[in-house]
mmCIF file of N, CA and C in Angstrom:
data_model
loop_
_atom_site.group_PDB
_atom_site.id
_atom_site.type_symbol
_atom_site.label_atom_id
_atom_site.label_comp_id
_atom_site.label_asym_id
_atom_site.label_seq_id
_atom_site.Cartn_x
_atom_site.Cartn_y
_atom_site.Cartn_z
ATOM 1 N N UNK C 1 0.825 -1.193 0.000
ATOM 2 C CA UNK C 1 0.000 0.000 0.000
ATOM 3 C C UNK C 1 0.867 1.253 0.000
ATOM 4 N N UNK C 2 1.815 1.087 0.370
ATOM 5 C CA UNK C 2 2.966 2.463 0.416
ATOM 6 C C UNK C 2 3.105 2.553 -0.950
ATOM 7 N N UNK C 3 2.967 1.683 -1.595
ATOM 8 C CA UNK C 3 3.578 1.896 -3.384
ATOM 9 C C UNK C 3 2.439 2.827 -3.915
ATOM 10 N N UNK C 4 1.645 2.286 -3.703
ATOM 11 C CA UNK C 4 -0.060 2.985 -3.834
ATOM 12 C C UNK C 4 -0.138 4.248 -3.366
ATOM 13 N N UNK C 5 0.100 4.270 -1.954
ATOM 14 C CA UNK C 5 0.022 6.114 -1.687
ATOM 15 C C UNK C 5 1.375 6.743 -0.938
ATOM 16 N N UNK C 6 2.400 6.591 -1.718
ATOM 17 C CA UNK C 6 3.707 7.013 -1.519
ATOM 18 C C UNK C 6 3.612 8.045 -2.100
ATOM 19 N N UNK C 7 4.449 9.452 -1.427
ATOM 20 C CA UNK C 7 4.310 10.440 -1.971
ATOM 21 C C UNK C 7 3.328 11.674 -1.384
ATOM 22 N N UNK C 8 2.215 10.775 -0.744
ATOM 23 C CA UNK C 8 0.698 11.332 -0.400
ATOM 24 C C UNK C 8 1.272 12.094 1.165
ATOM 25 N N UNK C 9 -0.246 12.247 1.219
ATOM 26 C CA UNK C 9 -0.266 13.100 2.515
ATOM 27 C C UNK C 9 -1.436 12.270 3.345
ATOM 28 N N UNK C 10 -1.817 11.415 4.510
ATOM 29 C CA UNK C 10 -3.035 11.344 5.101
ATOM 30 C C UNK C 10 -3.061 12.393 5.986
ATOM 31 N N UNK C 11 -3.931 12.489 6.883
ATOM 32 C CA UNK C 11 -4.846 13.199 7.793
ATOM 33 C C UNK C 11 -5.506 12.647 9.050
ATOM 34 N N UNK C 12 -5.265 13.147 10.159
ATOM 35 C CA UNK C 12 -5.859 12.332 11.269
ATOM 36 C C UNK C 12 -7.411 13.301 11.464
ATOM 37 N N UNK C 13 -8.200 12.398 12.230
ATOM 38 C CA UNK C 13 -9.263 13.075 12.668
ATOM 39 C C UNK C 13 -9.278 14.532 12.851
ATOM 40 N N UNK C 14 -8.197 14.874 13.937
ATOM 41 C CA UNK C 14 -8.057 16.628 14.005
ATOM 42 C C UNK C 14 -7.430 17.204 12.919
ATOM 43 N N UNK C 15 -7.402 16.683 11.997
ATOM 44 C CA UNK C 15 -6.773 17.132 10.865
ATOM 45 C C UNK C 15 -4.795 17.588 10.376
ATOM 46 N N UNK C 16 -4.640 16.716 11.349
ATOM 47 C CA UNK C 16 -2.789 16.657 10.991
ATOM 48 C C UNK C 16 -2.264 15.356 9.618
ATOM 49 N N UNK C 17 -1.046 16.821 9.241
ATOM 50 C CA UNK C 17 -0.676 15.789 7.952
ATOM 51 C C UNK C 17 0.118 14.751 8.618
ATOM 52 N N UNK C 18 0.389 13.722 8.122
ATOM 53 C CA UNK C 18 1.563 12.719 8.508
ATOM 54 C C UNK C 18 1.518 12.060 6.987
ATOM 55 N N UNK C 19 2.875 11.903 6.795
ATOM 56 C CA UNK C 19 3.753 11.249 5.824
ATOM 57 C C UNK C 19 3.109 9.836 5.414
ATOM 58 N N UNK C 20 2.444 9.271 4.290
ATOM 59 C CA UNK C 20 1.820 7.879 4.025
ATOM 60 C C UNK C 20 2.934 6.863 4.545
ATOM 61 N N UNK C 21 4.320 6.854 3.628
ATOM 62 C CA UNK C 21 5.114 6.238 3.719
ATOM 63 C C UNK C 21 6.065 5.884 5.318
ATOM 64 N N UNK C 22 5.945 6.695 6.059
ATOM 65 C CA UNK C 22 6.087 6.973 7.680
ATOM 66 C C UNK C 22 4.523 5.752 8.406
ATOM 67 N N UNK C 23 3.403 6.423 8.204
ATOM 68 C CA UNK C 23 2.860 5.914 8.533
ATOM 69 C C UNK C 23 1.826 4.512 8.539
ATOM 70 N N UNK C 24 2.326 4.241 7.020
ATOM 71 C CA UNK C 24 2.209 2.816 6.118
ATOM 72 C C UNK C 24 3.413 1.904 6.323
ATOM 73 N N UNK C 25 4.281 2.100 6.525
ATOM 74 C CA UNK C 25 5.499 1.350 6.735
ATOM 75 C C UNK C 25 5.441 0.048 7.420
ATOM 76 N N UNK C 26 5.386 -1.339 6.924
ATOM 77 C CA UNK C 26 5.281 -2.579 7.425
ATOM 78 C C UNK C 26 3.806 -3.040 8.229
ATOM 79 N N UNK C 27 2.900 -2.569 7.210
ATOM 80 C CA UNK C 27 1.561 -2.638 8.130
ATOM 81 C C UNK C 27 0.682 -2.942 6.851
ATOM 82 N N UNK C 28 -0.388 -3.751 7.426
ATOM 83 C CA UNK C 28 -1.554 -4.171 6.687
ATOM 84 C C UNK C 28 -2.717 -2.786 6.521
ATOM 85 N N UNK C 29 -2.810 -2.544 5.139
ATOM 86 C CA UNK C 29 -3.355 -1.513 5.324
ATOM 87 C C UNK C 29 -4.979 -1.530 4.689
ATOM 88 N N UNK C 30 -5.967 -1.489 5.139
ATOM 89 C CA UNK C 30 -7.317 -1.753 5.012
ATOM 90 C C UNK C 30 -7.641 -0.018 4.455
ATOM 91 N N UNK C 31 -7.921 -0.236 3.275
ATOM 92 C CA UNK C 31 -8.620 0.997 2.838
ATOM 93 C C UNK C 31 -10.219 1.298 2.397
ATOM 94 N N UNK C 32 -10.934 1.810 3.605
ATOM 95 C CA UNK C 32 -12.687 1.967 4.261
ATOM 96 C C UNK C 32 -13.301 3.081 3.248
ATOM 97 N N UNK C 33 -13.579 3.096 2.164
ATOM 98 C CA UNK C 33 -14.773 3.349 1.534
ATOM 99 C C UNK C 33 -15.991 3.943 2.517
ATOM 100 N N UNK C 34 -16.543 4.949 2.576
ATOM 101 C CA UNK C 34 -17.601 5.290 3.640
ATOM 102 C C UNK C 34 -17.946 6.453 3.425
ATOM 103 N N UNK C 35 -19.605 7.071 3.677
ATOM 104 C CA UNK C 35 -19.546 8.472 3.679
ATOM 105 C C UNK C 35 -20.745 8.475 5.084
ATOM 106 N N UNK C 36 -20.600 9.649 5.400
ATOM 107 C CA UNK C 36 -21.453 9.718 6.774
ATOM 108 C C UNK C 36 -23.318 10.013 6.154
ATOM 109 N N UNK C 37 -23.517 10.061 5.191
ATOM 110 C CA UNK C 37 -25.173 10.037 4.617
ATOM 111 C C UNK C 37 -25.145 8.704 4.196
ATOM 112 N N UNK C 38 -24.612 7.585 4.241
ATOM 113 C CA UNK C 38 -24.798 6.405 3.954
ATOM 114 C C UNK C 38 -25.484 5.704 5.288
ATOM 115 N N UNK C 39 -26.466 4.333 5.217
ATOM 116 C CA UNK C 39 -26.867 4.476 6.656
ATOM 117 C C UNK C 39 -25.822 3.304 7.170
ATOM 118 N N UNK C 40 -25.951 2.273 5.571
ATOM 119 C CA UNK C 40 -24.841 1.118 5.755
ATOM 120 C C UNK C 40 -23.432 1.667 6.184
ATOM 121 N N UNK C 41 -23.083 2.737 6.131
ATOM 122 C CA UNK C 41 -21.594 3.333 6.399
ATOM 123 C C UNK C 41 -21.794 3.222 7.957
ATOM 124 N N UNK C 42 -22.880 4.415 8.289
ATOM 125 C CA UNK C 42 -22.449 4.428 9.826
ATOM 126 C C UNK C 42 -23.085 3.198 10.487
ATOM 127 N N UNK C 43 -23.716 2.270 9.736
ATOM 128 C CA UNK C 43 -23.779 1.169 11.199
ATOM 129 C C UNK C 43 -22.740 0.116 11.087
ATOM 130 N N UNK C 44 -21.824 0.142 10.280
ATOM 131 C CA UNK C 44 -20.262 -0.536 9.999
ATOM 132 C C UNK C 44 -19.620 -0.177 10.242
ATOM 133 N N UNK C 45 -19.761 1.417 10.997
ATOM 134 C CA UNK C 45 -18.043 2.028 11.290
ATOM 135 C C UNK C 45 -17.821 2.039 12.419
ATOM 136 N N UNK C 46 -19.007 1.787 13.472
ATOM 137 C CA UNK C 46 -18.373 1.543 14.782
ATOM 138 C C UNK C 46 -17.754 0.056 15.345
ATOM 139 N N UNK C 47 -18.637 -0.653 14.014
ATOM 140 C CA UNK C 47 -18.084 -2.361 14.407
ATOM 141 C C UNK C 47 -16.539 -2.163 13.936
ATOM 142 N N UNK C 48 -15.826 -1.888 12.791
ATOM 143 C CA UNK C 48 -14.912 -1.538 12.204
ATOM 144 C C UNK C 48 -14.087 -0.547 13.564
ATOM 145 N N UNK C 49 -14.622 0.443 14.227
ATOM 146 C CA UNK C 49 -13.613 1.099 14.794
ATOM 147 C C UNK C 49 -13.602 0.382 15.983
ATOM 148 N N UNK C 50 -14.499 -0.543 16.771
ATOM 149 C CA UNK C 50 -14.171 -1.701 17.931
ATOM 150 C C UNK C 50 -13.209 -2.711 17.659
ATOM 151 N N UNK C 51 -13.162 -3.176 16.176
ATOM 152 C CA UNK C 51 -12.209 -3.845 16.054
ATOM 153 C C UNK C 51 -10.814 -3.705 15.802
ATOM 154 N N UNK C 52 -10.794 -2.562 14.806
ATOM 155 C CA UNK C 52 -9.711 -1.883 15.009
ATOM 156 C C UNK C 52 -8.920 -1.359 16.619
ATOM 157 N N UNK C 53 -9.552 -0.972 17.121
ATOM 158 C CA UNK C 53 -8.898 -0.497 18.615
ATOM 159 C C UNK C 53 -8.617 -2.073 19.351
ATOM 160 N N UNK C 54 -9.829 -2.891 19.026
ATOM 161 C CA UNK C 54 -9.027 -3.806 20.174
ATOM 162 C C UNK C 54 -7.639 -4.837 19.209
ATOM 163 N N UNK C 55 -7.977 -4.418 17.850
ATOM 164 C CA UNK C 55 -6.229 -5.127 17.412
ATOM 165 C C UNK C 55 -5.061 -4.480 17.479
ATOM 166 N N UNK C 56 -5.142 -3.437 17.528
ATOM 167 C CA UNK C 56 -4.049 -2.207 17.870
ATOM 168 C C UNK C 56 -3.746 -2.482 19.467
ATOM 169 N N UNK C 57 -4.636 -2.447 20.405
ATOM 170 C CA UNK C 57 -4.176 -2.635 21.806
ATOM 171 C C UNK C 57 -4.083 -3.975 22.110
ATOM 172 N N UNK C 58 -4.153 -4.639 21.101
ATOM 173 C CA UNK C 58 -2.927 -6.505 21.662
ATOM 174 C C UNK C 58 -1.753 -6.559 20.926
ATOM 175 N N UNK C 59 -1.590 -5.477 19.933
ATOM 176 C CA UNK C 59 -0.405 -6.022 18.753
ATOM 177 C C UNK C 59 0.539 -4.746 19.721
ATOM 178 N N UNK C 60 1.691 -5.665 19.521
ATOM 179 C CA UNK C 60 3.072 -4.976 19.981
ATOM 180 C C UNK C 60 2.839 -3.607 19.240
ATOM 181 N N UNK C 61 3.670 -2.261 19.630
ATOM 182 C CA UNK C 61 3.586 -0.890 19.046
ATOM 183 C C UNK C 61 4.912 -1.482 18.352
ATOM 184 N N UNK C 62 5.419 -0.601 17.104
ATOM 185 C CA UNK C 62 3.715 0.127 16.270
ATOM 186 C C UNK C 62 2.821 -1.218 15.859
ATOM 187 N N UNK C 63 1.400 -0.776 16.103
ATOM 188 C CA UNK C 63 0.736 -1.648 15.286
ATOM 189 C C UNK C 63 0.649 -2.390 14.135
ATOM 190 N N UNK C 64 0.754 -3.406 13.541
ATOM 191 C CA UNK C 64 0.824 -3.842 12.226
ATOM 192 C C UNK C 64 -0.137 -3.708 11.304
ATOM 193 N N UNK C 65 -1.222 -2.711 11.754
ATOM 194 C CA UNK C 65 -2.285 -2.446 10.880
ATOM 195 C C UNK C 65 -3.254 -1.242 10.860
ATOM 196 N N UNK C 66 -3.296 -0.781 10.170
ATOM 197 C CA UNK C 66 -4.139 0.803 9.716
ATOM 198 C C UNK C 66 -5.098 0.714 8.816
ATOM 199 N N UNK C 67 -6.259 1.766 9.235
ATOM 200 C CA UNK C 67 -6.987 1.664 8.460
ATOM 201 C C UNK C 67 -6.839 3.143 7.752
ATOM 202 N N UNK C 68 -7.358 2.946 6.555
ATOM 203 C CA UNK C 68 -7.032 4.451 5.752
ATOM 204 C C UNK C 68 -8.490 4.501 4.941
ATOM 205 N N UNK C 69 -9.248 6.075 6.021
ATOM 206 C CA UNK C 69 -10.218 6.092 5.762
ATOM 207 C C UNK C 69 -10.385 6.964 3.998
ATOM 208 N N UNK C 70 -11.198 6.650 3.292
ATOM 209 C CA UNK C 70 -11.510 7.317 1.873
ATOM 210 C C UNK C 70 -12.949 7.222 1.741
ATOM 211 N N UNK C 71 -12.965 8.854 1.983
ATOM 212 C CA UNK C 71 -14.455 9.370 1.947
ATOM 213 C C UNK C 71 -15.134 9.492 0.670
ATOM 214 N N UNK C 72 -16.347 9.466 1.048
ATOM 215 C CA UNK C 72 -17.534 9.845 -0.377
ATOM 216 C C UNK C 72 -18.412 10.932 -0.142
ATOM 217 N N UNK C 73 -18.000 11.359 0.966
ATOM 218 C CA UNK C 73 -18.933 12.494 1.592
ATOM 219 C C UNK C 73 -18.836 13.793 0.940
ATOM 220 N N UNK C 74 -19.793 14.434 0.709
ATOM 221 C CA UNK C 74 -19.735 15.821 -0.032
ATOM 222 C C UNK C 74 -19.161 17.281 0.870
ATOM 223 N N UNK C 75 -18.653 17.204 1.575
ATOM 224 C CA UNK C 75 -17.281 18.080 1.692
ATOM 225 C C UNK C 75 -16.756 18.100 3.012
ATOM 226 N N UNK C 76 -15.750 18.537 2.906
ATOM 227 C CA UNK C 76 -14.309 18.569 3.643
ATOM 228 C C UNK C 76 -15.046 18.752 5.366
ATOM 229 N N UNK C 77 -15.843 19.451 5.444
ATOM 230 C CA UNK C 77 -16.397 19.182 6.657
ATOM 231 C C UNK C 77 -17.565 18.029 6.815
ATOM 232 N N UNK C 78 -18.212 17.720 6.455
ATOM 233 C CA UNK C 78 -18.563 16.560 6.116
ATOM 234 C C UNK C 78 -18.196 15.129 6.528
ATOM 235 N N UNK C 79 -16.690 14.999 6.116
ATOM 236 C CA UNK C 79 -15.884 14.190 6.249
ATOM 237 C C UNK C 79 -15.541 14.273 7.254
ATOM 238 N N UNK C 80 -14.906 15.411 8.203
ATOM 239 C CA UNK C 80 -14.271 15.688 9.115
ATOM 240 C C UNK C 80 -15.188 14.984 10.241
ATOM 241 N N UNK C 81 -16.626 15.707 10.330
ATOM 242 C CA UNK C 81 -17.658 15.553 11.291
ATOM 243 C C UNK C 81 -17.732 13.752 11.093
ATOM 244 N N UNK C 82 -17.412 13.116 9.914
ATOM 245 C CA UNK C 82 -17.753 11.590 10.447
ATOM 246 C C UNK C 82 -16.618 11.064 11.088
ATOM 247 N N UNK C 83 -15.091 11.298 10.711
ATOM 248 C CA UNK C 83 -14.316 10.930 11.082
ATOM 249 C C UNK C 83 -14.424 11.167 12.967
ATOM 250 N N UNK C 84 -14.732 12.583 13.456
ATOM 251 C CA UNK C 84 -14.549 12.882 14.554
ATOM 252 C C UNK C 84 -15.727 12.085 15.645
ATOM 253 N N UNK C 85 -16.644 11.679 15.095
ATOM 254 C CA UNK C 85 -18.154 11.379 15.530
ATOM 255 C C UNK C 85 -17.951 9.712 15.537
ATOM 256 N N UNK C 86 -17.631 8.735 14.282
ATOM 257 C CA UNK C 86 -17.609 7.920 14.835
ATOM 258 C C UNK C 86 -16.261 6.697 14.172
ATOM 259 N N UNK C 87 -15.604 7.658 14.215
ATOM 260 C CA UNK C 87 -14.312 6.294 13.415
ATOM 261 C C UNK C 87 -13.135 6.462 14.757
ATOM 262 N N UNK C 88 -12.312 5.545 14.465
ATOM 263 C CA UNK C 88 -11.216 5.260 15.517
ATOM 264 C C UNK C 88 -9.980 6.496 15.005
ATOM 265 N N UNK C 89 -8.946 6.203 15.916
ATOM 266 C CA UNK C 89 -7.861 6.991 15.529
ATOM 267 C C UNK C 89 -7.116 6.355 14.112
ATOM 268 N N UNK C 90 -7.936 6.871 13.092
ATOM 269 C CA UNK C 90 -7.690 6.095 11.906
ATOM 270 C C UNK C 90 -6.947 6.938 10.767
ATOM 271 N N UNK C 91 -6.317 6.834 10.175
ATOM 272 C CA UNK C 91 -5.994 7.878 8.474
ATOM 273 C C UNK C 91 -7.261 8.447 7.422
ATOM 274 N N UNK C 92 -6.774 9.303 7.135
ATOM 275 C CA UNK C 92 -7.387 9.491 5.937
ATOM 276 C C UNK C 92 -7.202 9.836 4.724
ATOM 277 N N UNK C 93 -7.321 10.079 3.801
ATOM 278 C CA UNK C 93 -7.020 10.457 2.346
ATOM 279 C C UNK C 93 -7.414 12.045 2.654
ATOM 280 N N UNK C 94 -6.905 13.027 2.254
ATOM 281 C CA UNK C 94 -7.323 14.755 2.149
ATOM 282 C C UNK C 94 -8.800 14.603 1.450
ATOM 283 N N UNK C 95 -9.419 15.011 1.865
ATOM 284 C CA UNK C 95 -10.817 15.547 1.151
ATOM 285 C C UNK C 95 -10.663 15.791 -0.415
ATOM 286 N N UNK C 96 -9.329 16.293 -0.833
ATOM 287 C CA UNK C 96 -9.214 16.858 -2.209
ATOM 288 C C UNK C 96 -8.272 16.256 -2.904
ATOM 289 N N UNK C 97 -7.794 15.042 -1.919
ATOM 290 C CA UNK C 97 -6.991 14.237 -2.915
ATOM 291 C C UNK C 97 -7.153 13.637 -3.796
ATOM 292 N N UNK C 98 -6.766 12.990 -5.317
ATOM 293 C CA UNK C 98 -7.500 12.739 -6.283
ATOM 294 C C UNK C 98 -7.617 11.434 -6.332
ATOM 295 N N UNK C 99 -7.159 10.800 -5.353
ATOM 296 C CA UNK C 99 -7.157 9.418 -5.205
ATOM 297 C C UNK C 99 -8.695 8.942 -4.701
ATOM 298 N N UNK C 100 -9.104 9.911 -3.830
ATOM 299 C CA UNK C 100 -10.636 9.645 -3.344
ATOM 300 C C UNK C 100 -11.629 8.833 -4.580
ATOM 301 N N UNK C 101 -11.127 9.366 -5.537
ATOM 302 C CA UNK C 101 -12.373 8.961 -6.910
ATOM 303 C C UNK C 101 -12.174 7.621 -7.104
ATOM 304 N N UNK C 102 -11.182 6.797 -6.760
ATOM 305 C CA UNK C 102 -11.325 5.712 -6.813
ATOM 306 C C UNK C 102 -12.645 4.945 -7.803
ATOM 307 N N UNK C 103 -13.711 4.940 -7.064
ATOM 308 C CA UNK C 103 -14.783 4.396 -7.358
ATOM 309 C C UNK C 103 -15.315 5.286 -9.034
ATOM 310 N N UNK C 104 -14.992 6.285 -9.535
ATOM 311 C CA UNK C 104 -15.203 6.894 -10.789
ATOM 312 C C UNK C 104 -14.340 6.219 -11.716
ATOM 313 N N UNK C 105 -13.545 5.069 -11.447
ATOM 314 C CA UNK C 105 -12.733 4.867 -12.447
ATOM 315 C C UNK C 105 -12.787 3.315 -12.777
ATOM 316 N N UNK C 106 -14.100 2.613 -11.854
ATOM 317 C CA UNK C 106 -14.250 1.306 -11.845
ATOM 318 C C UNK C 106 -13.433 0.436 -10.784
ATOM 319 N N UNK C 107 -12.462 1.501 -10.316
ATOM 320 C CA UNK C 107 -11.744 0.285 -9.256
ATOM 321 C C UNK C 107 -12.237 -0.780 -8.225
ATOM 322 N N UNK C 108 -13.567 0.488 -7.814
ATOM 323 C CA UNK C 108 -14.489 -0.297 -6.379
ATOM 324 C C UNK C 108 -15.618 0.264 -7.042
ATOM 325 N N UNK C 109 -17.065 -0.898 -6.587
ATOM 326 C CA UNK C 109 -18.155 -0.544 -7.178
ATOM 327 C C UNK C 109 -18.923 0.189 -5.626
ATOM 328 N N UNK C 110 -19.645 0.557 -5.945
ATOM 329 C CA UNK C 110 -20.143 1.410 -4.699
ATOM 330 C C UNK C 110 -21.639 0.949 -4.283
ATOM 331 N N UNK C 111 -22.079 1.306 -2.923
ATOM 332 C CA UNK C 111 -23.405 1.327 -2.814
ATOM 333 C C UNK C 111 -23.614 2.451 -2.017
ATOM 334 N N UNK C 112 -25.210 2.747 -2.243
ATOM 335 C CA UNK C 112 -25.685 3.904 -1.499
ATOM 336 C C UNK C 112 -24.724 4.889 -1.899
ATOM 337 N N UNK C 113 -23.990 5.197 -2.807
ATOM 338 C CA UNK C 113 -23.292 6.589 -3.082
ATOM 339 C C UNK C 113 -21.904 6.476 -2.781
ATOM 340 N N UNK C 114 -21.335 5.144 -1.809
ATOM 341 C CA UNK C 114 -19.918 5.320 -1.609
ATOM 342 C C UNK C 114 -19.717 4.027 -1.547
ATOM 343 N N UNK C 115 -17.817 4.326 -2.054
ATOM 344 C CA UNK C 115 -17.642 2.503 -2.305
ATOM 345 C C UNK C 115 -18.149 1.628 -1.413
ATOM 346 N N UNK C 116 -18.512 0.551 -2.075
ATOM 347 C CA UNK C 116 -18.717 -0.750 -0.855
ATOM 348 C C UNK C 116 -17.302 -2.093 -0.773
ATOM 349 N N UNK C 117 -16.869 -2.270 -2.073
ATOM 350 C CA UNK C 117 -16.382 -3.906 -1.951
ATOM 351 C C UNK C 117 -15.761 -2.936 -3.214
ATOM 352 N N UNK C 118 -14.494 -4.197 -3.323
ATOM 353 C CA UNK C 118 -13.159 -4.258 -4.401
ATOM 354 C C UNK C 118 -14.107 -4.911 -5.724
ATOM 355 N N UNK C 119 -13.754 -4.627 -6.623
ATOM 356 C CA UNK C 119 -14.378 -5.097 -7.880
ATOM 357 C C UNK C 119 -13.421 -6.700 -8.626
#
């Protein structure tokens, strides 16, 4: 996944940059499709952020696994308000990164408006 978003910038909930390649480094990286007007989004993201927290607090630091959230939500606050409301201390893609479109290019097919599953 570093090959994939090397170069990039993610974003934490409060909105700090950190380095992909820093923070991808030797880790399984799960990339979450989701927008907060989806209903299937938010009743999957708290199961997703329980599980995430309790594999992070048994795996030796650093964790061997991240999730890297990529929104469908219609804008930058938007996004922010789901990340802060109900996802874990997770990554994200910038609101305006062009990688978000993912799903416009056939990679992932979507439901309800934001990706669901790998094609």
């Amino acid at each position: 996944m570093v090959d994939v978003l090397g170069g990039r910038h993610l974003v934490t909930c409060k909105g700090a940059a950190v380095e992909a390649e820093v923070a991808l480094q030797n880790k399984v990286v799960a990339l979450y499709f989701a927008a907060a007007r989806c209903a299937p989004s938010r009743d999957f993201t708290p199961l997703l952020c329980d599980f995430y927290t309790a594999l992070v607090a048994e795996a030796r630091r650093p964790a061997p696994f991240e999730v890297v959230f990529v929104s469908a939500d219609g804008s930058a606050r938007e996004m922010l308000d789901f990340m802060r409301e109900l996802h874990g201390a997770w990554l994200a893609l910038p609101f305006h990164d062009p990688y978000r479109q993912l799903e416009s290019n056939g990679a992932v097919s979507t439901h309800c408006g934001s990706p669901a599953s790998a094609s």
